[in-house]
Short mmCIF file of C-alpha atoms and ligand atoms in Angstrom, two decimals:
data_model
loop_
_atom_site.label_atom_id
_atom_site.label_comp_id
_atom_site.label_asym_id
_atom_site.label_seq_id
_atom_site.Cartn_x
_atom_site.Cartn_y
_atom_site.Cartn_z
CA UNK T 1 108.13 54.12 93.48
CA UNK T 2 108.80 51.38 95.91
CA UNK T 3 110.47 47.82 93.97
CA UNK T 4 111.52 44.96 95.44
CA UNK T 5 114.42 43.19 94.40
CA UNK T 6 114.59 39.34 95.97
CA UNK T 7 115.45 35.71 94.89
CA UNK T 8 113.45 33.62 93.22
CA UNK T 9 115.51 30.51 93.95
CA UNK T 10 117.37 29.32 97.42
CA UNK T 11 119.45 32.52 98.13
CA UNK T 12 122.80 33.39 96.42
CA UNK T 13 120.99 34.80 93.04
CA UNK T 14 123.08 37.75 92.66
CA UNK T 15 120.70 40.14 94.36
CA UNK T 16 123.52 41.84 95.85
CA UNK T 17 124.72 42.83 92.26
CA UNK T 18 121.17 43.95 91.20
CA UNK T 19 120.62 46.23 94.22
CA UNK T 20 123.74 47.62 93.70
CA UNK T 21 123.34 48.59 90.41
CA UNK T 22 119.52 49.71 91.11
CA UNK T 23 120.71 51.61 93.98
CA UNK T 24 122.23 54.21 91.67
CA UNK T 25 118.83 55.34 91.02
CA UNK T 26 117.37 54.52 94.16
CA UNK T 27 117.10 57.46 97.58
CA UNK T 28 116.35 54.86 100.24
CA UNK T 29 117.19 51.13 99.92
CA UNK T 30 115.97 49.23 102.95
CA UNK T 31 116.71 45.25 104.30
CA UNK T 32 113.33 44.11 105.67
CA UNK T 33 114.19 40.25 107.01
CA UNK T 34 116.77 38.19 107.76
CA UNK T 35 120.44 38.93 109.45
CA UNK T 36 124.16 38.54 108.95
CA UNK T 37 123.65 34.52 107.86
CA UNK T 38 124.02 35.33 103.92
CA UNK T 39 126.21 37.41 102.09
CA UNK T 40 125.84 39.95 98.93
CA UNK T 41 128.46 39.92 96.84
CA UNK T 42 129.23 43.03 95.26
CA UNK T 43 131.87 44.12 92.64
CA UNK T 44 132.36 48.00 92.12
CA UNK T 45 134.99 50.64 91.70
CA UNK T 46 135.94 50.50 95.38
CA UNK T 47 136.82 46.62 95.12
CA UNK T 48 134.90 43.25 95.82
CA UNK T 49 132.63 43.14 98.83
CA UNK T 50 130.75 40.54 100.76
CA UNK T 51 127.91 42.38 103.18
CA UNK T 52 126.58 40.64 105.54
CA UNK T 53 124.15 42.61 107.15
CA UNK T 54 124.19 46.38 105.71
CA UNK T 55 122.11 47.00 102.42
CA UNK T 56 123.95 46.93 99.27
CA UNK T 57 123.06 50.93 98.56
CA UNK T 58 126.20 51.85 101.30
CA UNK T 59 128.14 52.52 98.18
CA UNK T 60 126.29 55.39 96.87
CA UNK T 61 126.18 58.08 99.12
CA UNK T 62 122.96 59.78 98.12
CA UNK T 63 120.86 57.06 99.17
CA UNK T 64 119.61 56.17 102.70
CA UNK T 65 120.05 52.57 103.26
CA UNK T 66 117.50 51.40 106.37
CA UNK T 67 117.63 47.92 108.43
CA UNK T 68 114.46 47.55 109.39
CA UNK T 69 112.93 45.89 112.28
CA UNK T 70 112.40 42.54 110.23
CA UNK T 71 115.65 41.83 110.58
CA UNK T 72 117.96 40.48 113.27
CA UNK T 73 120.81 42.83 114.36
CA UNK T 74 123.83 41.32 115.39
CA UNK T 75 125.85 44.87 115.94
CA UNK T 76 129.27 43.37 116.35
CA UNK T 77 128.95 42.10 112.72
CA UNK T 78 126.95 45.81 111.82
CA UNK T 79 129.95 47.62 113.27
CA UNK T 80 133.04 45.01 111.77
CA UNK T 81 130.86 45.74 108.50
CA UNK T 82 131.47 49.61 108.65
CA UNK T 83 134.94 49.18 109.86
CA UNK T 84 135.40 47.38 106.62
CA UNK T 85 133.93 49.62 104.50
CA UNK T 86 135.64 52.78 106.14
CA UNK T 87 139.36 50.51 105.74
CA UNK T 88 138.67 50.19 101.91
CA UNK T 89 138.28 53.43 101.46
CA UNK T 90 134.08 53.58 101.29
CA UNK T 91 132.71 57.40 102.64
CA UNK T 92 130.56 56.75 105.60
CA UNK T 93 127.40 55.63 104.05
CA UNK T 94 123.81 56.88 105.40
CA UNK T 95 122.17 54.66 107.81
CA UNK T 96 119.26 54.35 109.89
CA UNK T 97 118.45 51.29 111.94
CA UNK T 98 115.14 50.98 113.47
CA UNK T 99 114.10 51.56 117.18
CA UNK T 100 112.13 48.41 116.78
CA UNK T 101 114.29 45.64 115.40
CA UNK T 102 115.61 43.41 117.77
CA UNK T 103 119.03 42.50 118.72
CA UNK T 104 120.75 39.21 117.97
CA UNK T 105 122.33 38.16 121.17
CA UNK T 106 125.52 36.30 121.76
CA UNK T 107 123.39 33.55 123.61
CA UNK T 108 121.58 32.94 119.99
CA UNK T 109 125.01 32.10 118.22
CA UNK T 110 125.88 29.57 121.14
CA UNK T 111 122.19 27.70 120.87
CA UNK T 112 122.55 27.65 117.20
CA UNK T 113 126.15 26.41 117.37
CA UNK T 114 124.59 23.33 120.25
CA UNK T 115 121.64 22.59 118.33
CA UNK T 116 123.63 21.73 115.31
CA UNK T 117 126.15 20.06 116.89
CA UNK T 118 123.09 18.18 119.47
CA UNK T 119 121.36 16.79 115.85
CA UNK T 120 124.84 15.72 114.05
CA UNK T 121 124.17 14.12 111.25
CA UNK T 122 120.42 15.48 110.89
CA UNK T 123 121.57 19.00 111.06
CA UNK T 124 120.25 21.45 108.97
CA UNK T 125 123.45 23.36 107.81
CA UNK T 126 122.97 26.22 109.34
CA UNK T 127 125.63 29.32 109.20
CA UNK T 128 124.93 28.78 112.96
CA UNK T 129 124.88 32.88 113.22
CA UNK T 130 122.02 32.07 115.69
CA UNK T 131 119.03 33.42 112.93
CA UNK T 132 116.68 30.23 114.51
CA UNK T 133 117.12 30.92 117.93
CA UNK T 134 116.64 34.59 117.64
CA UNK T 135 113.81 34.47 115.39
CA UNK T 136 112.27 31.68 118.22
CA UNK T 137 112.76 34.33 120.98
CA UNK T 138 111.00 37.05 118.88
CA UNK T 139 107.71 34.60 118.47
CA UNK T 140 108.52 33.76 122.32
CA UNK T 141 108.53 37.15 122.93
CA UNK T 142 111.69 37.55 124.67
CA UNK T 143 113.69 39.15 122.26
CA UNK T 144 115.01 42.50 123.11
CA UNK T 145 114.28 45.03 120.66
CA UNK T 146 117.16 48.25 120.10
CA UNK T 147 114.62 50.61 122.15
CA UNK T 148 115.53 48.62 124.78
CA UNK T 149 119.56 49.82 125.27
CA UNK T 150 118.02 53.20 125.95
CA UNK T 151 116.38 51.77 128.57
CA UNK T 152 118.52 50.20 130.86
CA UNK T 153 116.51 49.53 133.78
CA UNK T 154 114.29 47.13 131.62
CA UNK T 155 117.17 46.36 129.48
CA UNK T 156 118.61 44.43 132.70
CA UNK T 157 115.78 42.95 133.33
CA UNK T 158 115.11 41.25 129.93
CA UNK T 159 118.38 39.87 129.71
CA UNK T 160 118.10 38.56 133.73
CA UNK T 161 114.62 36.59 132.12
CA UNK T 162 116.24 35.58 129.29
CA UNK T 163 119.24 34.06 130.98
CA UNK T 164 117.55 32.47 133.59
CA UNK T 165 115.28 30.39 130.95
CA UNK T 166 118.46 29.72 128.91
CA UNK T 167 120.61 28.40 131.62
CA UNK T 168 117.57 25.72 132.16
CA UNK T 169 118.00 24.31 128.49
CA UNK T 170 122.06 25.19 128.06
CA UNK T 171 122.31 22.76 131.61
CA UNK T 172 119.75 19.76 131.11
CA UNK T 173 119.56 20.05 126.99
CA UNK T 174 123.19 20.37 125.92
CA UNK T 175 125.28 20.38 129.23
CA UNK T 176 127.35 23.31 129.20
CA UNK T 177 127.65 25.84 131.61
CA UNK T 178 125.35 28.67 132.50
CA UNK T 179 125.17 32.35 130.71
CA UNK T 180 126.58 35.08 133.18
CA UNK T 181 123.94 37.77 132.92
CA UNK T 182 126.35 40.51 133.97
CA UNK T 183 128.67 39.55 131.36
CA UNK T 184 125.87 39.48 128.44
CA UNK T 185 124.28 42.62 129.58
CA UNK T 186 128.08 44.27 129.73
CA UNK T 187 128.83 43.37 125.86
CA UNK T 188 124.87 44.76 124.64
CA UNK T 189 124.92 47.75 127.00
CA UNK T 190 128.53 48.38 125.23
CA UNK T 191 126.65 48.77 121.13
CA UNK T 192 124.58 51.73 123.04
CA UNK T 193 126.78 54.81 122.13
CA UNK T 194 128.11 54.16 118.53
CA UNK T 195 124.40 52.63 117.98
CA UNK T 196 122.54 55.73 118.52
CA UNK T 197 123.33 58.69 116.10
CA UNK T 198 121.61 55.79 113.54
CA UNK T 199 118.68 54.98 115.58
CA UNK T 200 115.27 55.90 114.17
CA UNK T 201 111.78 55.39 113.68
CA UNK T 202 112.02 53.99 110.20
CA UNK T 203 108.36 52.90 109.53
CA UNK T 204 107.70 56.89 109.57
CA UNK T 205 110.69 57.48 107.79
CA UNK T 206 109.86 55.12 104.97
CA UNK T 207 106.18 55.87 105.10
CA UNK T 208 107.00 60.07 104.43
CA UNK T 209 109.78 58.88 101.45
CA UNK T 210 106.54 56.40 100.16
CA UNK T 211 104.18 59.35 100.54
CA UNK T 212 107.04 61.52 99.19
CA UNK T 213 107.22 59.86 96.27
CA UNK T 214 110.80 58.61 96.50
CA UNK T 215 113.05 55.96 95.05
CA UNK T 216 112.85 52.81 97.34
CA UNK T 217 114.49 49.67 96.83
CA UNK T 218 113.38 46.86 98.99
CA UNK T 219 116.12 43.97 99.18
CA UNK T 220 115.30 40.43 100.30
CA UNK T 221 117.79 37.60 101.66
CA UNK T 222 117.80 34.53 100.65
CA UNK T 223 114.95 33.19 98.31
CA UNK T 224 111.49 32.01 98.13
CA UNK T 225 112.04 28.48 98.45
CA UNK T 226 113.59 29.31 101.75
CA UNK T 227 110.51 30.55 103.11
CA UNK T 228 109.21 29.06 106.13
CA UNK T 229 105.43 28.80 104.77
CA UNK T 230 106.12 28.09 101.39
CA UNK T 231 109.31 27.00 101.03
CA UNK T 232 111.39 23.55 101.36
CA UNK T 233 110.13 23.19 105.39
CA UNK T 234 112.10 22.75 107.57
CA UNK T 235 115.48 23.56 105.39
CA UNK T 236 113.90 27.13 105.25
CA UNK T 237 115.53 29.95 107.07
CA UNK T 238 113.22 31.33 109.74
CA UNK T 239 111.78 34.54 108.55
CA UNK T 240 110.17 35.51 105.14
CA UNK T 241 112.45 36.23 102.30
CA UNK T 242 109.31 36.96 99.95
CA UNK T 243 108.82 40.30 98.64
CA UNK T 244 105.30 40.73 100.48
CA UNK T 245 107.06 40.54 104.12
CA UNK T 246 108.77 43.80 103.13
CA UNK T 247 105.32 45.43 104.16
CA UNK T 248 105.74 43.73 107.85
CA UNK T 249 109.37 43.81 108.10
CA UNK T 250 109.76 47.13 107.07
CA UNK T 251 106.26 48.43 108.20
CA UNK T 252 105.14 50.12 104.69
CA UNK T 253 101.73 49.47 103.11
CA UNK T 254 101.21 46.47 101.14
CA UNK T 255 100.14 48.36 98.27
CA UNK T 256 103.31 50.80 98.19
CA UNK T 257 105.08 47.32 96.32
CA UNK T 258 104.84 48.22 92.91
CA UNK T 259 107.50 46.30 91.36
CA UNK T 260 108.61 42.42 92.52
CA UNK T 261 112.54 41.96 90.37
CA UNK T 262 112.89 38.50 91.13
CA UNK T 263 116.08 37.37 90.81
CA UNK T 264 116.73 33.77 89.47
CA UNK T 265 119.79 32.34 88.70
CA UNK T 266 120.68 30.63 84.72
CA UNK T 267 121.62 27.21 86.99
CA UNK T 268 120.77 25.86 90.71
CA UNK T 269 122.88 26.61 93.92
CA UNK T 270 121.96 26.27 97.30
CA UNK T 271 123.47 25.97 100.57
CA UNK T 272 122.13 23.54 103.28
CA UNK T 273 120.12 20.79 103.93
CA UNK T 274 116.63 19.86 101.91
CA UNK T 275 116.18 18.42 98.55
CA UNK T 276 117.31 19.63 95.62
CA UNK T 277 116.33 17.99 92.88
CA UNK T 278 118.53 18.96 89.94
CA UNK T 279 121.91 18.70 92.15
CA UNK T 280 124.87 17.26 90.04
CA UNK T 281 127.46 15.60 91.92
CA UNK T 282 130.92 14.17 91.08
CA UNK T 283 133.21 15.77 88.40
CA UNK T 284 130.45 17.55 87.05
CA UNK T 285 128.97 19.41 89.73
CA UNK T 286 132.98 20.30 90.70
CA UNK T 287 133.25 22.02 87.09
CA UNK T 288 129.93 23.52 87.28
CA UNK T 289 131.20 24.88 90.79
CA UNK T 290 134.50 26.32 89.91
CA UNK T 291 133.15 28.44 87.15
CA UNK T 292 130.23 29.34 89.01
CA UNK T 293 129.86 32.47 90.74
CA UNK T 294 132.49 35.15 90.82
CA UNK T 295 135.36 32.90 91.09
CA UNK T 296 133.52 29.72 92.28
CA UNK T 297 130.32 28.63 94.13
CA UNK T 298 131.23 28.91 97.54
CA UNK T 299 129.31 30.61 100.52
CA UNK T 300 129.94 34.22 101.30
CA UNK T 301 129.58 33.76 104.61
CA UNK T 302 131.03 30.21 105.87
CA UNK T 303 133.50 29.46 103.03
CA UNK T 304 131.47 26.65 102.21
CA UNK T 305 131.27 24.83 98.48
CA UNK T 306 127.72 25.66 97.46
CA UNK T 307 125.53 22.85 96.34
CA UNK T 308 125.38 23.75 92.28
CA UNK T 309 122.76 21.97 89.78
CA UNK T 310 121.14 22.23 86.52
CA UNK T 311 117.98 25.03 86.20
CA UNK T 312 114.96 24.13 87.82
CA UNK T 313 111.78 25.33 85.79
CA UNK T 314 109.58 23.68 88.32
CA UNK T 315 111.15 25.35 91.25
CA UNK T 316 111.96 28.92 89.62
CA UNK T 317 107.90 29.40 88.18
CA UNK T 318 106.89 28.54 91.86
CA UNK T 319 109.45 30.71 93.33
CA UNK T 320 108.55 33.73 90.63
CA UNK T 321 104.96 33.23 91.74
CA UNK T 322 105.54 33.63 95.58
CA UNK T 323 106.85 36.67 94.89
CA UNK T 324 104.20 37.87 92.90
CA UNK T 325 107.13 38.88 90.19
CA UNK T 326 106.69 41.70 87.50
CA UNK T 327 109.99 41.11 86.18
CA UNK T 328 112.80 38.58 86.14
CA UNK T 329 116.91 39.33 86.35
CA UNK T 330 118.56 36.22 85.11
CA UNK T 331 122.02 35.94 86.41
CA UNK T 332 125.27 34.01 85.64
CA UNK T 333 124.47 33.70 82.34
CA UNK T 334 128.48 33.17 81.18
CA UNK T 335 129.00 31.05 83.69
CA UNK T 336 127.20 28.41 81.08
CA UNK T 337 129.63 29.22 78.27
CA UNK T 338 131.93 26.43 78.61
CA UNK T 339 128.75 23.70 77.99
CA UNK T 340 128.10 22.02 74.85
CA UNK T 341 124.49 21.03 75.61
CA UNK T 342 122.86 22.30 78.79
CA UNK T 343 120.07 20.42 80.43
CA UNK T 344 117.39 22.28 82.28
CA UNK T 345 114.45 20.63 84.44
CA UNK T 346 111.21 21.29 82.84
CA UNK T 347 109.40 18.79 85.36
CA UNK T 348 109.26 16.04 88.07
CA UNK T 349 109.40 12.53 88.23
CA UNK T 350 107.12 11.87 91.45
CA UNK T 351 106.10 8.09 92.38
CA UNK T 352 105.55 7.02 88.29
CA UNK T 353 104.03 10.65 87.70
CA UNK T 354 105.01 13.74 86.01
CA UNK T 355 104.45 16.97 87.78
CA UNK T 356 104.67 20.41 86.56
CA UNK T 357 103.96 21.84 90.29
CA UNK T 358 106.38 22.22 93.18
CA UNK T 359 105.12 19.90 96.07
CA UNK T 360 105.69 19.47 99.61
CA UNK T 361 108.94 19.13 100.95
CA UNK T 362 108.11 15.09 101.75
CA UNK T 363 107.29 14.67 97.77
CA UNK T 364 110.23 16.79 96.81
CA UNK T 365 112.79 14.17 98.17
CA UNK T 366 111.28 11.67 96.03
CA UNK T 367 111.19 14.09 92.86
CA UNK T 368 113.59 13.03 89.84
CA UNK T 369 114.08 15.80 87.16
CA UNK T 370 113.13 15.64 83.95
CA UNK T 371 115.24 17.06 81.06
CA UNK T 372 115.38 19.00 77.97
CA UNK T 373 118.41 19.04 76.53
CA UNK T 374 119.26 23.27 74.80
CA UNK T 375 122.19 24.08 72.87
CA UNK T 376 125.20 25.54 74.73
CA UNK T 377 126.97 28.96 73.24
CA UNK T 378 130.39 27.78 74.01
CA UNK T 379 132.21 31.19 74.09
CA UNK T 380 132.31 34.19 76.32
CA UNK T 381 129.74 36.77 76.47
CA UNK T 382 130.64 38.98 79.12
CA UNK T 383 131.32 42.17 77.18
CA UNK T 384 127.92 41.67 75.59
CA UNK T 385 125.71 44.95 76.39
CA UNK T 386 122.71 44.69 73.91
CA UNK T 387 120.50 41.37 74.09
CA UNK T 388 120.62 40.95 70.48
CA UNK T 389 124.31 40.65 70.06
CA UNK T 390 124.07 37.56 72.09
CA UNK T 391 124.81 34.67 70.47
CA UNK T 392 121.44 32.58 69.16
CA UNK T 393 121.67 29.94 71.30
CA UNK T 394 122.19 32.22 74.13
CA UNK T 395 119.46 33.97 73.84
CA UNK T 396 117.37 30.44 72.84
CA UNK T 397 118.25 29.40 76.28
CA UNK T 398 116.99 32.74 78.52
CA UNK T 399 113.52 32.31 76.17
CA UNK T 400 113.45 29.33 76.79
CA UNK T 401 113.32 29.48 80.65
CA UNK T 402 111.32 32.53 79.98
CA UNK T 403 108.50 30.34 78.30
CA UNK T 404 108.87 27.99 81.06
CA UNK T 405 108.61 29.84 84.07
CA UNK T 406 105.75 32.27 82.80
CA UNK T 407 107.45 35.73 84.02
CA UNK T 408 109.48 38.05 81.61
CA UNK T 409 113.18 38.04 81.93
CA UNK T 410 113.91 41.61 81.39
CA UNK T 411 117.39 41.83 83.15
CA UNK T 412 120.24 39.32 81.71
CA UNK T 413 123.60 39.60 83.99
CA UNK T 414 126.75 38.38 82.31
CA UNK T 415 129.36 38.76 84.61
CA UNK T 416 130.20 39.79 88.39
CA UNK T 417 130.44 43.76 87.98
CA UNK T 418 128.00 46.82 87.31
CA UNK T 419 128.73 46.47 83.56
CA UNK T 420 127.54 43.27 82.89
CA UNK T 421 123.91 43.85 82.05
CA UNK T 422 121.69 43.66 79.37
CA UNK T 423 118.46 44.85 79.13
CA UNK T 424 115.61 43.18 77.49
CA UNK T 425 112.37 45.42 77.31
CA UNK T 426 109.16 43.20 77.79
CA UNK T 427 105.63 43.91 76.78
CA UNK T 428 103.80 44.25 80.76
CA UNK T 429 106.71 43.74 83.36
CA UNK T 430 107.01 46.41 85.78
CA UNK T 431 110.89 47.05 86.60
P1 LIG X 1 123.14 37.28 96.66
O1 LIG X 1 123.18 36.85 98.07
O2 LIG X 1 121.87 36.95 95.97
O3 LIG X 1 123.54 38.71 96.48
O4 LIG X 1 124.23 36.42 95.86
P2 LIG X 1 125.77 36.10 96.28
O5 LIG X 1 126.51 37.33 96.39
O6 LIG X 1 125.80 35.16 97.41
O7 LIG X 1 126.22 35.21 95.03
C1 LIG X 1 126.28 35.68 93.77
C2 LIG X 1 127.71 35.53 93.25
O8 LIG X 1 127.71 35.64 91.86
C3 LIG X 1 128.64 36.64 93.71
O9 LIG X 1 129.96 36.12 93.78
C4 LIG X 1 128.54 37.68 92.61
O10 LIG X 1 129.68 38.52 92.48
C5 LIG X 1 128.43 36.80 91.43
N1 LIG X 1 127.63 37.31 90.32
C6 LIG X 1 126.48 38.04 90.33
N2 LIG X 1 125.99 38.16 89.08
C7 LIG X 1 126.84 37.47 88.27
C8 LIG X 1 126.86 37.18 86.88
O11 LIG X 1 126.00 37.56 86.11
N3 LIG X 1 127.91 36.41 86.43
C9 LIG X 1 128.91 35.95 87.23
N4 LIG X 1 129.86 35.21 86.71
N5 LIG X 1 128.91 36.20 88.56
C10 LIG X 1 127.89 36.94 89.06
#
């Protein structure tokens, strides 16, 4: 059985949490997209982690995790990752990294790091861990794929190419000096050794275990309104976070996808530029930020205070729909409980009109939410386990947004660690 488990909302759902948790069932659990630019946050026995880059099964040592050539590899932040784990006591997990993804170079950091600083105040908030610029030298077809450290004759000459093209733009684009090729190819040619024992053809590894039979969790970064075809253009992130990429980024039929778990999250975060229509600022957002989270809505990666808002019905049914969901985990549930009423956007406000569908990023700026106002719980429900001993309004409110959005919630997290689930069993979702 192959599932996916991705966000249905702008990233930072609490996917890391879910594929944890799944991954105790799971043999193989593979990242398909995407690189070290978001974080999972996950809370277990061995302590509180933020992974950047290695799947969230690493804590379970029966199952295989894979990064697969969808993704970008930076290996400095692959290695620091396992360094980590191995300080905090974590055995060695399993990995495999495919032969064919390609390598985040240090030259894609610095471009990032220009290009935000080159558009100022139009930047696009980037983690500037050089995601745009790598994923522009795959589609350029420059990148330099992990094969290629085994091969150091054409290894050379790549990065001679590539630096000769760069030092054009780095000189007349941003003025700053020139890449030294012998120094770039020095610090890749250095990942070779420790690199290899995980190197592998994982599209025939994952196509045997699909074949096989075997438990396969799929886990996305970011979420579907990040998408660069369907998402809030151009403050995407620049490859596909939607379930249906797994098949390319991982290289597995498109059929083998039997189960989408969409994550969506019980309020709005996101990080970045774009619009954002339900985004509460001032005292209220602060609150709303504080409690979010596992001790406050800010990024796992930069430090940064997320952007927080109400829930967005509009955007969540459009992001549940890209990802062709068969079942929903709502997340960060408690952090509502301290809200007497709780407002949650059941449409837009677009030029005099209501809308019930998600438009184009040029609309979306102009969008104002509409409200309905639910009743809050006010207390804690954390060490709730069964749905039904959730308080009324409680549950009221994940109905609700179940009615709303069209897709069954069948997952309700109530806290930050493995324990806080509840299950709700739904009449035709696939989990
Ligand atoms: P991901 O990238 O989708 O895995 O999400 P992040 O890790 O960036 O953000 C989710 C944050 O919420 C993390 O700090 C999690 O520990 C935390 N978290 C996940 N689920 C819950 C939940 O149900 N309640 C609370 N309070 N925190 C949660």
């Amino acid at each position: 059985m192959v599932r996916a488990v991705v966000g249905g909302n702008w990233g930072d759902e609490g996917k890391g949490k879910m594929t944890d948790l799944l991954a105790a069932g799971a043999d193989i659990v593979v990242r398909f997209q995407g690189g070290a630019n978001a974080g999972h946050t996950i809370v277990n026995e061995f302590g509180k982690f933020a992974l950047h880059l290695l799947p969230s099964g690493v804590f379970h040592r029966h199952v295989t995790n894979v990064i697969a050539q969808g993704v970008a590899l930076h290996v400095p932040t692959l290695f620091d990752e396992l360094d980590h784990l191995a300080r905090r006591g974590v055995p060695a997990p399993n990995l495999l990294v495919s032969d064919r993804a390609q390598l985040l170079m240090p030259y894609h950091v610095l471009q990032d790091e220009l290009e935000e600083e080159r558009l100022g105040g139009r930047a696009f908030g980037s983690t500037r861990s050089g995601i745009a610029p790598f994923y522009s030298d795959k589609y350029l077809k420059t990148g330099i794929q992990v094969a290629d450290l085994y091969n150091t004759a054409l290894l050379r000459e790549k990065i001679d190419a590539c630096c000769r093209v760069k030092n054009r733009l780095l000189g007349s684009i941003y003025s700053v000096p020139g890449l030294d090729a012998d120094a770039v190819y020095r610090e890749i040619i250095s990942y070779k050794d420790r690199l290899e024992p995980m190197v592998a053809d994982t599209a025939r590894f994952l196509n045997q275990a699909v074949s096989d039979g075997k438990e396969i969790l799929l886990e996305g970064q970011l979420g579907a309104l990040k998408d660069p075809d369907n998402g809030i253009y151009p403050y995407t992130t620049s490859s596909s976070p939607l379930a249906g990429f797994a098949s390319v980024g991982a290289g597995i039929p498109p059929g083998a996808i039997q189960t989408v778990i969409t994550v969506v999250k019980a309020y709005s975060s996101c990080v970045g530029a774009g619009p954002f229509v339900t985004e509460l600022f001032g005292g209220e957002a602060d609150t709303l930020r504080r409690r979010g989270g596992d001790g406050g809505e800010y990024g796992a990666t930069t430090g940064r205070p997320r952007r927080v808002g109400w829930f967005d019905a509009v955007a969540t049914r459009y992001g549940c729909m890209l990802q062709g969901a068969t079942a929903v985990a709502l997340t960060l549930l408690d952090v509502l409980g301290y809200l007497e009423k709780i407002p949650v956007c059941v449409a837009y406000k677009i030029d005099g009109k209501t809308v019930d569908s998600f438009p184009v990023t040029s609309k979306l700026e102009r969008a104002e939410p509409v409200y309905e106002l639910l009743d809050g719980w006010q207390c804690d429900i954390r060490k709730v386990r069964q749905y039904d001993d959730l308080p009324q309004s409680a549950r009221r409110y994940v109905e609700f947004i179940e009615n709303q959005i069209g897709y069954p919630v069948t997952y309700i997290s109530n806290g930050p660690g493995r324990e806080n689930i509840t299950l709700r069993l739904r009449k035709g979702a696939a989990d």
